[in-house]
PDB file of C-alpha atoms in Angstrom:
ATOM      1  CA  UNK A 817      12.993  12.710   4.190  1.00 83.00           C
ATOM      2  CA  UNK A 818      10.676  10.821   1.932  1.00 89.00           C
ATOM      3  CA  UNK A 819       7.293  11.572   2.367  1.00 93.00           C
ATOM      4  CA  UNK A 820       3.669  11.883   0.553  1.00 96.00           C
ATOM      5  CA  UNK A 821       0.884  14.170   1.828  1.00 97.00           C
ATOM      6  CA  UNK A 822      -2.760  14.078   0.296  1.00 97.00           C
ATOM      7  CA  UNK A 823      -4.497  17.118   0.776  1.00 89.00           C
ATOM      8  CA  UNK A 824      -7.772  15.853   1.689  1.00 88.00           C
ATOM      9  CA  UNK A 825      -8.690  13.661   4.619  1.00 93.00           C
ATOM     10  CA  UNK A 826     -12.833  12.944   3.565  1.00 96.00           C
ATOM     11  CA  UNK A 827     -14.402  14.737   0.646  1.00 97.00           C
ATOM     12  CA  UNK A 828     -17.607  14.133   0.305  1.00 98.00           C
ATOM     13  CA  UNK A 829     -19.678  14.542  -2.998  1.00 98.00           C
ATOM     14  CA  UNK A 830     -22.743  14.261  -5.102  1.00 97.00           C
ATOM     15  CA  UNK A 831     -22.816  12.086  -7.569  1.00 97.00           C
ATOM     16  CA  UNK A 832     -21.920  13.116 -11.043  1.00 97.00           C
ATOM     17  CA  UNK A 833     -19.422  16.120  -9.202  1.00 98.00           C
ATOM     18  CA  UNK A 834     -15.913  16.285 -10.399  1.00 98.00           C
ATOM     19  CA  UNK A 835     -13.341  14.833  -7.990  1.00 97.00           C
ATOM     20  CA  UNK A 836      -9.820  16.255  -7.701  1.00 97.00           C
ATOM     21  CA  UNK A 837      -7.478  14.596  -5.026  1.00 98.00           C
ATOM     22  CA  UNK A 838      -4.466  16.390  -4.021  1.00 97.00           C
ATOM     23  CA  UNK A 839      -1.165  14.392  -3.450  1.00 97.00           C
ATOM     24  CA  UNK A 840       2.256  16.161  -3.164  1.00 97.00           C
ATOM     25  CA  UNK A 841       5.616  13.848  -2.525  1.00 96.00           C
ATOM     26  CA  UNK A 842       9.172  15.629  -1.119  1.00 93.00           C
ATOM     27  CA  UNK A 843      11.842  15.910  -3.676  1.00 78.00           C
ATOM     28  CA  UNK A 844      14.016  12.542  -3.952  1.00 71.00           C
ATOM     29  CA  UNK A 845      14.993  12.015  -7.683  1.00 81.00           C
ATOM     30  CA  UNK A 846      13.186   9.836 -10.112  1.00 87.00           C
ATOM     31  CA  UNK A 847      10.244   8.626  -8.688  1.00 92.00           C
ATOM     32  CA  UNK A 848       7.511   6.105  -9.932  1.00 94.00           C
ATOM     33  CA  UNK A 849       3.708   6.881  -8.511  1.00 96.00           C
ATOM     34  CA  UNK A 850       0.583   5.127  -7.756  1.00 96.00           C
ATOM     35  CA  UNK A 851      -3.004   5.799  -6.762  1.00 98.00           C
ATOM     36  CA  UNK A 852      -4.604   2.505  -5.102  1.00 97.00           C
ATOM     37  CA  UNK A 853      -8.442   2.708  -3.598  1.00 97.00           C
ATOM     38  CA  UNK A 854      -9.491   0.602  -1.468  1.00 95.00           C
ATOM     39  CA  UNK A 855     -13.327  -0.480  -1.590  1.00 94.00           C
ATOM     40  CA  UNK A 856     -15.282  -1.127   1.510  1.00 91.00           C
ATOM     41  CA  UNK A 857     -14.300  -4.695   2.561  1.00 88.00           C
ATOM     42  CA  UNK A 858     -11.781  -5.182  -0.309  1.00 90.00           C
ATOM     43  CA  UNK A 859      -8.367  -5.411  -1.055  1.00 88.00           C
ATOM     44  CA  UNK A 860      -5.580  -2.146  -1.763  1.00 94.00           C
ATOM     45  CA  UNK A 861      -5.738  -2.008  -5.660  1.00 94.00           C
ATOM     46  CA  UNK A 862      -4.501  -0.061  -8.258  1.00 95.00           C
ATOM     47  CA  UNK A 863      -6.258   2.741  -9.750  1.00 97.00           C
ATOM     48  CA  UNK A 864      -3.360   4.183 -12.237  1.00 96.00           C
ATOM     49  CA  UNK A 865       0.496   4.142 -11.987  1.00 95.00           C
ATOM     50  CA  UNK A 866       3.462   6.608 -13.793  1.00 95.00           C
ATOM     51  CA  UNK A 867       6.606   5.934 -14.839  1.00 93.00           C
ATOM     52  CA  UNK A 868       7.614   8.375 -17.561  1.00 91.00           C
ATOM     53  CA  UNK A 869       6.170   9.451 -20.989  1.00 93.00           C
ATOM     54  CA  UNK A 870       3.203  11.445 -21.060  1.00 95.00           C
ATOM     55  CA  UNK A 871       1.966  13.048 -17.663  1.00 96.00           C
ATOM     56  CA  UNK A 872      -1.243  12.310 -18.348  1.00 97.00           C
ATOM     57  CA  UNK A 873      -2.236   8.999 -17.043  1.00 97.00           C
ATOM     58  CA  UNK A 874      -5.448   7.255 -17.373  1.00 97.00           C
ATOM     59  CA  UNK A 875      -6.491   4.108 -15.169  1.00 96.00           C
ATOM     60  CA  UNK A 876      -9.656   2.296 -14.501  1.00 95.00           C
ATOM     61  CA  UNK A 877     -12.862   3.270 -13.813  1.00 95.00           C
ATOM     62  CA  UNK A 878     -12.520   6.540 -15.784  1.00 96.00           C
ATOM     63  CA  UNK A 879      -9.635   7.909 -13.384  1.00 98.00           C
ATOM     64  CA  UNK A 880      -6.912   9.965 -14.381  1.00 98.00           C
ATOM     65  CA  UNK A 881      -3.768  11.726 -12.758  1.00 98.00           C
ATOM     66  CA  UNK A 882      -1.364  14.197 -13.647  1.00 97.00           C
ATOM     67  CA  UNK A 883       2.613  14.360 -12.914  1.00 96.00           C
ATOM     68  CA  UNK A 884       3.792  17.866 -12.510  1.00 95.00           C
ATOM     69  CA  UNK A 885       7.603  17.080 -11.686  1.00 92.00           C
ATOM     70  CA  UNK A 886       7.681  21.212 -11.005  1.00 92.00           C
ATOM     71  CA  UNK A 887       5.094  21.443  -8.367  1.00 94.00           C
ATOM     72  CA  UNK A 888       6.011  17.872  -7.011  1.00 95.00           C
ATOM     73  CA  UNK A 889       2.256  16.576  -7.459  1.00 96.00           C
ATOM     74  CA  UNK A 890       0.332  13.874  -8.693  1.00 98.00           C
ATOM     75  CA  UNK A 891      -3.734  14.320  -8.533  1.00 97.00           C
ATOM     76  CA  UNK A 892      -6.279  12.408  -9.114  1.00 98.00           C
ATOM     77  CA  UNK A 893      -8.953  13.148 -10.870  1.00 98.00           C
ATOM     78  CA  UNK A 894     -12.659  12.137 -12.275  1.00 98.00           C
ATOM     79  CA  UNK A 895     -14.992  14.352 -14.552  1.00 97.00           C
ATOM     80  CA  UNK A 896     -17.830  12.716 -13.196  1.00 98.00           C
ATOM     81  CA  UNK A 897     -17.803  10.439  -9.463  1.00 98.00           C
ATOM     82  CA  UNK A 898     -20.801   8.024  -9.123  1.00 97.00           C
ATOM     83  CA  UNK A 899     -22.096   6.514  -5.519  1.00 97.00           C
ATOM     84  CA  UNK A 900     -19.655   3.513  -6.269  1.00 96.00           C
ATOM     85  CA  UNK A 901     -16.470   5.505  -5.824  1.00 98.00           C
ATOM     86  CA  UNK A 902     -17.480   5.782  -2.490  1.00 97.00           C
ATOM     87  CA  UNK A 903     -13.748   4.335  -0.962  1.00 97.00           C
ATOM     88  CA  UNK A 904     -10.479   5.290   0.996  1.00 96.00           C
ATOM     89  CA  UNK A 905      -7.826   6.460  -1.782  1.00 98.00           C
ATOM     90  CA  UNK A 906      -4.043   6.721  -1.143  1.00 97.00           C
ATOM     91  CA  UNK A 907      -1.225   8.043  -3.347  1.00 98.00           C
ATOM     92  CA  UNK A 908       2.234   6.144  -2.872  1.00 97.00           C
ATOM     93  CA  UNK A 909       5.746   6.382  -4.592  1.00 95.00           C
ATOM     94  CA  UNK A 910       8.352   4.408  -5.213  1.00 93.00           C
ATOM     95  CA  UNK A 911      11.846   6.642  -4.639  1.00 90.00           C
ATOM     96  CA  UNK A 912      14.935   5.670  -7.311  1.00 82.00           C
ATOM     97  CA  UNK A 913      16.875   3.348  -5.105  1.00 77.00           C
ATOM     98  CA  UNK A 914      14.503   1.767  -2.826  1.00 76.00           C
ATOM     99  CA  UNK A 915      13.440  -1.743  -4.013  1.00 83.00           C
ATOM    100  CA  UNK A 916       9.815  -1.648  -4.101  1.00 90.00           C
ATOM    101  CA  UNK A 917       9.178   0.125  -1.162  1.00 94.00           C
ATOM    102  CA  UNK A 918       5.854   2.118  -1.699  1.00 95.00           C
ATOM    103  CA  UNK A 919       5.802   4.967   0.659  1.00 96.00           C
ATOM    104  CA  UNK A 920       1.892   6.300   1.306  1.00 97.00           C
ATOM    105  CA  UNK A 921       0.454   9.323   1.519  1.00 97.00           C
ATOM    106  CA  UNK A 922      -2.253   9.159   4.795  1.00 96.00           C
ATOM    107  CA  UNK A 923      -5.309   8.204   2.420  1.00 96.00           C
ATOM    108  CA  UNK A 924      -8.269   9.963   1.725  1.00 97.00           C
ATOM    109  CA  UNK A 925     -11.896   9.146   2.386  1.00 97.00           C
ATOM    110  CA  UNK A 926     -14.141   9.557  -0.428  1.00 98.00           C
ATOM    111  CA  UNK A 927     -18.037   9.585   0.189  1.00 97.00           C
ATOM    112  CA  UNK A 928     -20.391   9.910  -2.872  1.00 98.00           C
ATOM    113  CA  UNK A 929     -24.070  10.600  -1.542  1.00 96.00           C
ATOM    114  CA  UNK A 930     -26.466   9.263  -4.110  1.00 90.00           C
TER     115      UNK A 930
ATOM    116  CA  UNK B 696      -7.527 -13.319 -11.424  1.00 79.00           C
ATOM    117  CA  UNK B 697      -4.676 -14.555  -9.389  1.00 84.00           C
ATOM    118  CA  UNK B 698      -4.836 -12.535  -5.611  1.00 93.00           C
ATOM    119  CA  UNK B 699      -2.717 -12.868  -2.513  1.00 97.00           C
ATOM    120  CA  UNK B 700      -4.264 -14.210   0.120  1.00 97.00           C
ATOM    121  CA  UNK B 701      -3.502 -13.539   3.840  1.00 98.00           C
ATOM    122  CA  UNK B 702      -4.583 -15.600   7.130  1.00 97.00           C
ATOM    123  CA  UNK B 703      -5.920 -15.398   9.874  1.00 97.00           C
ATOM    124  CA  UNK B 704      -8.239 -12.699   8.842  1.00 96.00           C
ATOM    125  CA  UNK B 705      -7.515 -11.788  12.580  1.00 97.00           C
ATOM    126  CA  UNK B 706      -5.977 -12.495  15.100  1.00 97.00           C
ATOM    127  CA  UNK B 707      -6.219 -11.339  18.789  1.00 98.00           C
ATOM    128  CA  UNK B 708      -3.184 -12.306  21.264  1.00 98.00           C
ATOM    129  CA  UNK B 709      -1.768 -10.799  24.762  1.00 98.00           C
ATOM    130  CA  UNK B 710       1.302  -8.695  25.198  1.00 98.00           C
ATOM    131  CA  UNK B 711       4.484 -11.091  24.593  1.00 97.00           C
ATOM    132  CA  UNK B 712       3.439 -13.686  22.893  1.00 98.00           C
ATOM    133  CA  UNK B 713       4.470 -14.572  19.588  1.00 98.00           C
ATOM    134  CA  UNK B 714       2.511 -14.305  16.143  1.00 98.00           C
ATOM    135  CA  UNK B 715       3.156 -15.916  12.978  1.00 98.00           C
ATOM    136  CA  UNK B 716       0.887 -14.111  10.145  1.00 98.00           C
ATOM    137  CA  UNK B 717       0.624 -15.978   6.720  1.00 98.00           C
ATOM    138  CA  UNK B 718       0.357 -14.806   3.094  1.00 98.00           C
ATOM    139  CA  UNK B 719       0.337 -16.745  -0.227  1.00 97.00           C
ATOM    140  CA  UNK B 720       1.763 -14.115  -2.635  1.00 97.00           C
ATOM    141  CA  UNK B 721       0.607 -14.531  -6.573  1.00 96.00           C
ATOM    142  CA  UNK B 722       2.409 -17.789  -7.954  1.00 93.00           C
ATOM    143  CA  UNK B 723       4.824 -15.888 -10.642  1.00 92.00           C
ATOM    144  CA  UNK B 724       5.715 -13.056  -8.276  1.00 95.00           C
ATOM    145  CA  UNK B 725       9.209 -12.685  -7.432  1.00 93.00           C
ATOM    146  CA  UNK B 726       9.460  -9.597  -4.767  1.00 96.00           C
ATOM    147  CA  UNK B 727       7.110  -9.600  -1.582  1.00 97.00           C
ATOM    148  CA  UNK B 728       6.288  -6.933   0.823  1.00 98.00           C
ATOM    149  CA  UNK B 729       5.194  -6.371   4.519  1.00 98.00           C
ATOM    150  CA  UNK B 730       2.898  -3.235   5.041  1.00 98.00           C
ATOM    151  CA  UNK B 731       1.151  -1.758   8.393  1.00 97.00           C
ATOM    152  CA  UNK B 732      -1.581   0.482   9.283  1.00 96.00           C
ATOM    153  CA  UNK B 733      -2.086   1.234  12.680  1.00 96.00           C
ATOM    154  CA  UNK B 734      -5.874   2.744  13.150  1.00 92.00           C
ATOM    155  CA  UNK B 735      -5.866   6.133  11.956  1.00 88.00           C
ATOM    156  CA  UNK B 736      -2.660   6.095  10.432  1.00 92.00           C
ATOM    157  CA  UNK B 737      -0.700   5.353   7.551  1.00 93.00           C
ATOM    158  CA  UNK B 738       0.509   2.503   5.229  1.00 96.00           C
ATOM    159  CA  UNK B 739       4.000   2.101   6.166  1.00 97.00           C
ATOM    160  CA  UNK B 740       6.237  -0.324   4.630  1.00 97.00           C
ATOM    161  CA  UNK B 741       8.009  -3.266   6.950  1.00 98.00           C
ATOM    162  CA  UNK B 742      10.077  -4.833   4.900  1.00 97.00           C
ATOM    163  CA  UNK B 743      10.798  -5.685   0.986  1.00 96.00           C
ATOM    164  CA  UNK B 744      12.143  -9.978   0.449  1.00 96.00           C
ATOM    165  CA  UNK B 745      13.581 -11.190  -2.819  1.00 95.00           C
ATOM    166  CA  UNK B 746      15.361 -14.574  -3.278  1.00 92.00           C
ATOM    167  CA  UNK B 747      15.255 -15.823   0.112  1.00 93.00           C
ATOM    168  CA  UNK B 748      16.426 -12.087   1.709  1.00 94.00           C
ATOM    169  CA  UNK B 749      15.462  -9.160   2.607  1.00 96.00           C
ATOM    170  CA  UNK B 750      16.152  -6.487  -0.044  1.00 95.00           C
ATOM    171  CA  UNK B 751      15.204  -2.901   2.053  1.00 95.00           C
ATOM    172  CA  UNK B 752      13.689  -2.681   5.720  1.00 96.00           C
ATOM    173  CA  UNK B 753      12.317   0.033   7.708  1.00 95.00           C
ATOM    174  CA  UNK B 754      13.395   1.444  11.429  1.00 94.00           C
ATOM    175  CA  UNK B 755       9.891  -0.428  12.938  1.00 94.00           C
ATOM    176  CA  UNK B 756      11.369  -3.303  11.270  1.00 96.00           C
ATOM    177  CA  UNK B 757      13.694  -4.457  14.412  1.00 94.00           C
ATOM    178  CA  UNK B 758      14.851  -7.423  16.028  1.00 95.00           C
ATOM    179  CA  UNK B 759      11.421  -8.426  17.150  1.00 96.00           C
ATOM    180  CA  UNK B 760       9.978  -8.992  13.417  1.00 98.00           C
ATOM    181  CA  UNK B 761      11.280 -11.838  10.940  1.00 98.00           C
ATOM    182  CA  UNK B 762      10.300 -12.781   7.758  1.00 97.00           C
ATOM    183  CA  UNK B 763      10.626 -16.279   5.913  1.00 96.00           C
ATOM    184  CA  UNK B 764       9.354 -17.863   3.028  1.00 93.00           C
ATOM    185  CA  UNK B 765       9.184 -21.249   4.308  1.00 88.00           C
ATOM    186  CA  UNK B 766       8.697 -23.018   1.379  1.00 88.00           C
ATOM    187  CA  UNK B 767       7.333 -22.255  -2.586  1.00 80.00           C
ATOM    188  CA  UNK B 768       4.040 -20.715  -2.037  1.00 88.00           C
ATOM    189  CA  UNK B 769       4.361 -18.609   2.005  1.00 94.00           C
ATOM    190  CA  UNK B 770       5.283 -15.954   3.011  1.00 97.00           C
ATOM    191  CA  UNK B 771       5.497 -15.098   6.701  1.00 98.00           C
ATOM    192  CA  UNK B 772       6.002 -12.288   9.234  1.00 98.00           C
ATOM    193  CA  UNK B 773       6.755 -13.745  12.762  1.00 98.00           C
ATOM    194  CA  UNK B 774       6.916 -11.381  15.705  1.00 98.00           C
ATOM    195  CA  UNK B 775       8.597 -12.505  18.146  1.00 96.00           C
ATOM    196  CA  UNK B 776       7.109 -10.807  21.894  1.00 95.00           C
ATOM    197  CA  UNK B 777       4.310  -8.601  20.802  1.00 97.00           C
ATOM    198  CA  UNK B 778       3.471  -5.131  22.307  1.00 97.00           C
ATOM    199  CA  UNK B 779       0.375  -3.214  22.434  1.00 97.00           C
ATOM    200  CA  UNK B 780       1.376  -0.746  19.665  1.00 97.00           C
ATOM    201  CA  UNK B 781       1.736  -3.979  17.443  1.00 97.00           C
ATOM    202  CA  UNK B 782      -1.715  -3.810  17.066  1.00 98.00           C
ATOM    203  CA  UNK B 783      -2.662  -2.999  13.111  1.00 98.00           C
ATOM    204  CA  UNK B 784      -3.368  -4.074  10.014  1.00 97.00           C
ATOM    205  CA  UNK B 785      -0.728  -5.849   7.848  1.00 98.00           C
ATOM    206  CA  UNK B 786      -0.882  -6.367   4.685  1.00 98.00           C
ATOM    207  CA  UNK B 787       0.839  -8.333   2.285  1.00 98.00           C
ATOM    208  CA  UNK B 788       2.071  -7.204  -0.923  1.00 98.00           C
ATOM    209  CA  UNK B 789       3.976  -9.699  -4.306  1.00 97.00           C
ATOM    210  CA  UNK B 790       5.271  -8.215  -7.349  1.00 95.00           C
ATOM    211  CA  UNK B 791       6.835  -9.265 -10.433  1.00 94.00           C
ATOM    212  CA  UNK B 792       9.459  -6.434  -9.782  1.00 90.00           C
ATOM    213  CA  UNK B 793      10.244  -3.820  -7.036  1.00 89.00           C
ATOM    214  CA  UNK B 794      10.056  -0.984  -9.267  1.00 85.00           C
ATOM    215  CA  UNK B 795       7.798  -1.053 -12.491  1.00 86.00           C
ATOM    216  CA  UNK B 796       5.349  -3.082 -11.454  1.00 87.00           C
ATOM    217  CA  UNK B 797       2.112  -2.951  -9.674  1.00 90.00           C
ATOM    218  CA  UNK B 798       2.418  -4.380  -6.215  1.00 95.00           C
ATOM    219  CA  UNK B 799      -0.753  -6.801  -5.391  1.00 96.00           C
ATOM    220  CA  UNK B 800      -2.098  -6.587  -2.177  1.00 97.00           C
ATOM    221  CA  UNK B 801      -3.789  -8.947   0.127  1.00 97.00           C
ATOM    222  CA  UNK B 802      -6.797  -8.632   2.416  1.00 96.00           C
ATOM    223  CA  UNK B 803      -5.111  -7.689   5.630  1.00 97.00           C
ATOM    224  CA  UNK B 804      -4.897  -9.694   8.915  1.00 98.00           C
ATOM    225  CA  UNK B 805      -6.522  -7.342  11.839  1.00 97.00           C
ATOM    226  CA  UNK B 806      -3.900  -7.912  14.988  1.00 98.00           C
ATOM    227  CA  UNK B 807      -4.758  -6.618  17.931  1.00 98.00           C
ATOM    228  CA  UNK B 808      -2.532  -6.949  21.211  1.00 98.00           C
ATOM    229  CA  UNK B 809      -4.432  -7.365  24.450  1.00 97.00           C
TER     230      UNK B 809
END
């Protein structure tokens, strides 16, 4: 079955800490990933997206993630969190053949204590 | 920056009746999602619509839900005699396409079934 798991339910930090997030997805072909946060009070956005090319991805806010097609994973990390990366972070893929349909991993609470 | 907006922000209605949730996906988007998170639980996808039909739906996706774009700028999700475990978050989602493109969310309409 198609599926993502995230590692981590609530990590909580100090600022300036290195953040690693954890997100494994079954085996299903090509597959096209995301990492969304989602700010207190705000909308699901996008944090970084793969396709192909380089596993190395960089998105906003200093994020990055890397593709490992052998170990199935896609983590996200930051060198350095501050207190405003305090939000809820999910994974999702998009599996060759469905038409858009993002499939989540269960989210993961990040809390950065100033 | 163009967002999708959702209404009612929430909505609160008793076992059986019917709902009609709204969105207004971005103007130039082509493919439009329904998503769900029940407290405590995951994302899941509803349903993926392009041109007027539904492209891909999931199992909770049944004979009780609908989905219409009634005219150029809505997007709706009717359902049709709710039940208690209707009660979640739904979210909205437009993209320019299903598969390499980032998938916009909205603010979520809180339903909860009395």
């Amino acid at each position: 079955a198609q599926s993502v798991s995230q590692h981590n339910h609530h990590v909580i930090l100090s600022e300036a800490a290195s953040l690693e997030l954890g997100c494994n997805y079954s085996y299903g072909g090509t597959v096209n990933l995301f990492w969304y946060v989602q700010y207190p009070g705000q909308h699901l956005q996008l944090l970084l997206k793969y396709f192909s090319g380089d596993p190395l991805v960089k998105g906003i806010k200093g994020f990055e993630a890397e593709f490992i097609k052998s170990k199935f994973s896609f983590n996200l990390r930051k060198p350095s969190v501050q207190w405003s990366d305090t939000a809820e972070y999910f994974c999702a893929v998009i599996y060759s053949g469905n038409t858009g349909k993002l499939i989540f991993g269960q989210g993961t609470t990040l809390q950065v204590k100033p | 920056e163009p967002e999708v907006t959702q209404t009612p922000s929430h909505q609160v209605t008793q076992m059986g009746q019917e709902v009609i949730l709204r969105c207004v996906p971005i103007s130039n988007h082509l493919y439009f999602y329904w998503y769900r998170q029940i407290l405590g639980q995951k994302v899941e996808f509803l349903v993926s619509f392009y041109n007027n039909e539904i492209s891909e739906k999931s199992e909770i996706f049944d004979d009780q839900f609908s989905v219409e774009r009634p005219d150029g700028s809505n997007f709706t999700l009717k359902i049709r005699s709710t039940k208690l475990e209707d009660s979640a978050m739904y979210f909205c989602a437009s993209s320019e396409d299903p598969r390499y493109s980032e998938q916009y969310f909205g603010p979520g309409t809180r339903l909860t079934v009395t």
